[in-house]
Short mmCIF file of C-alpha atoms in Angstrom, two decimals:
data_model
loop_
_atom_site.label_atom_id
_atom_site.label_comp_id
_atom_site.label_asym_id
_atom_site.label_seq_id
_atom_site.Cartn_x
_atom_site.Cartn_y
_atom_site.Cartn_z
CA MET A 421 -148.51 -91.10 -85.16
CA HIS A 422 -148.43 -94.74 -86.29
CA LYS A 423 -145.25 -94.21 -88.29
CA SER A 424 -143.54 -92.77 -85.20
CA LEU A 425 -144.60 -95.72 -83.08
CA ILE A 426 -143.45 -98.26 -85.67
CA PHE A 427 -140.10 -96.48 -86.01
CA PHE A 428 -139.64 -96.46 -82.22
CA VAL A 429 -140.44 -100.19 -81.95
CA ALA A 430 -138.09 -100.95 -84.86
CA LEU A 431 -135.28 -99.18 -83.00
CA CYS A 432 -135.91 -100.94 -79.70
CA VAL A 433 -136.24 -104.53 -80.93
CA PRO A 434 -132.65 -104.95 -82.17
CA MET A 435 -131.27 -103.49 -78.94
CA ALA A 436 -133.34 -105.86 -76.80
CA ALA A 437 -132.37 -108.88 -78.91
CA SER A 438 -128.63 -108.22 -78.96
CA ALA A 439 -126.41 -110.90 -77.44
CA TYR A 440 -123.11 -110.62 -75.65
CA CYS A 441 -120.37 -112.71 -77.29
CA ILE A 442 -116.88 -113.91 -76.47
CA GLU A 443 -114.40 -115.97 -78.51
CA PHE A 444 -111.58 -118.22 -77.32
CA ALA A 445 -108.70 -119.38 -79.53
CA ASN A 446 -105.82 -121.75 -78.87
CA ASN A 447 -102.20 -120.58 -79.17
CA SER A 448 -101.96 -121.23 -82.91
CA GLY A 449 -105.44 -119.88 -83.68
CA SER A 450 -106.39 -123.17 -85.36
CA GLU A 451 -109.13 -123.95 -82.80
CA LYS A 452 -111.76 -121.34 -81.95
CA TRP A 453 -114.93 -121.39 -79.91
CA LYS A 454 -117.50 -118.59 -79.67
CA GLY A 455 -120.31 -118.26 -77.14
CA CYS A 456 -123.18 -115.74 -77.27
CA TYR A 457 -125.84 -115.14 -74.65
CA ASP A 458 -128.29 -112.42 -73.72
CA GLU A 459 -127.63 -112.86 -69.99
CA ARG A 460 -124.49 -112.77 -67.82
CA ILE A 461 -122.59 -116.06 -68.11
CA CYS A 462 -119.60 -117.62 -66.35
CA TYR A 463 -117.52 -120.04 -68.43
CA CYS A 464 -114.88 -122.29 -66.92
CA VAL A 465 -111.96 -122.45 -69.37
CA ALA A 466 -109.47 -124.30 -67.13
CA ASN A 467 -109.40 -127.25 -69.59
CA VAL A 468 -109.09 -125.08 -72.69
CA GLN A 469 -105.92 -123.64 -74.19
CA THR A 470 -106.66 -119.92 -74.05
CA GLY A 471 -104.09 -118.32 -76.31
CA THR A 472 -106.44 -115.39 -76.95
CA ILE A 473 -109.77 -114.25 -75.56
CA ARG A 474 -111.73 -111.70 -77.55
CA GLY A 475 -114.88 -109.83 -76.65
CA ILE A 476 -117.40 -109.34 -79.45
CA ASP A 477 -119.83 -106.88 -77.94
CA GLY A 478 -119.13 -108.87 -74.79
CA GLY A 479 -120.43 -106.25 -72.40
CA ASN A 480 -118.66 -106.25 -69.05
CA ILE A 481 -115.95 -108.96 -69.32
CA LYS A 482 -114.07 -110.23 -66.26
CA LEU A 483 -111.12 -112.65 -66.45
CA PHE A 484 -110.51 -114.82 -63.37
CA SER A 485 -107.68 -117.15 -62.34
CA SER A 486 -110.24 -119.20 -60.37
CA SER A 487 -112.38 -121.76 -62.20
CA ASP A 488 -115.73 -120.44 -60.88
CA CYS A 489 -115.68 -116.66 -61.58
CA THR A 490 -114.88 -115.74 -57.98
CA GLY A 491 -112.05 -113.73 -56.44
CA ASN A 492 -109.78 -111.20 -58.09
CA TYR A 493 -110.17 -110.46 -61.79
CA ASP A 494 -108.89 -108.37 -64.68
CA ILE A 495 -111.26 -106.49 -66.95
CA LEU A 496 -111.30 -106.91 -70.74
CA GLY A 497 -113.01 -104.29 -72.88
CA SER A 498 -116.26 -105.22 -74.61
CA ASN A 499 -114.57 -105.35 -78.05
CA SER A 500 -111.00 -106.01 -76.93
CA LYS A 501 -108.62 -108.96 -77.13
CA VAL A 502 -106.08 -110.37 -74.68
CA SER A 503 -103.23 -112.64 -75.79
CA ASN A 504 -101.19 -115.08 -73.69
CA ALA A 505 -104.28 -115.71 -71.58
CA GLN A 506 -103.23 -119.13 -70.25
CA TRP A 507 -103.59 -117.79 -66.69
CA VAL A 508 -107.36 -117.33 -67.22
CA ASN A 509 -109.41 -120.22 -65.76
CA SER A 510 -112.87 -118.64 -65.96
CA VAL A 511 -114.56 -115.75 -67.75
CA SER A 512 -117.69 -113.81 -66.84
CA PHE A 513 -119.30 -111.66 -69.54
CA GLY A 514 -122.55 -109.90 -70.34
CA LYS A 515 -124.63 -107.12 -68.87
CA SER A 516 -123.02 -105.24 -66.00
CA GLY A 517 -124.60 -105.20 -62.55
CA ILE A 518 -126.21 -108.65 -62.51
CA PRO A 519 -124.83 -111.96 -61.17
CA SER A 520 -123.39 -114.57 -63.53
CA VAL A 521 -125.02 -117.93 -64.11
CA GLY A 522 -122.78 -120.97 -64.36
CA PRO A 523 -120.30 -122.42 -64.78
CA TRP A 524 -121.69 -125.83 -65.65
CA GLY A 525 -118.54 -127.89 -65.36
CA CYS A 526 -115.21 -127.39 -67.09
CA PRO A 527 -115.41 -129.01 -70.54
CA ASN A 528 -112.94 -128.66 -73.37
CA TRP A 529 -114.94 -126.19 -75.45
CA TYR A 530 -113.00 -127.10 -78.63
CA ALA A 531 -113.93 -130.80 -78.49
#
C-alpha cells in the first residue's frame, strides 16, 4: 500500500511542478531570451526583434499583433516554432482556459 502511494505521489509531483516555456531569438539567432512560468503569462515583445518564437512545452501559445495580448491572434503549437515573427507584438502562453497576467511594460528582453 505504501509503495503504491509513494509511486503515485512521485508521478504527480513532476507534472505539478512543470513550467511553460517560450524562447525568442533575433533574426540572426545571436540573441536569445527564454521565459518559463507555471501560470499563464503575457509578454510584450514590441521592442524586441522577434526573428523566431519557439514554444518549449509552452502550453497554449497565442501570438498577437497588439502589445497587450488583446484582439486577434494566431496560435503556435506547444513545441512549435514560427520564423519571420516581426509582426508579433505580444505573446500569451501557458495553461489553457485561464486569463493571462501581464504584460509589465515593453522592455528589450535581450538587454
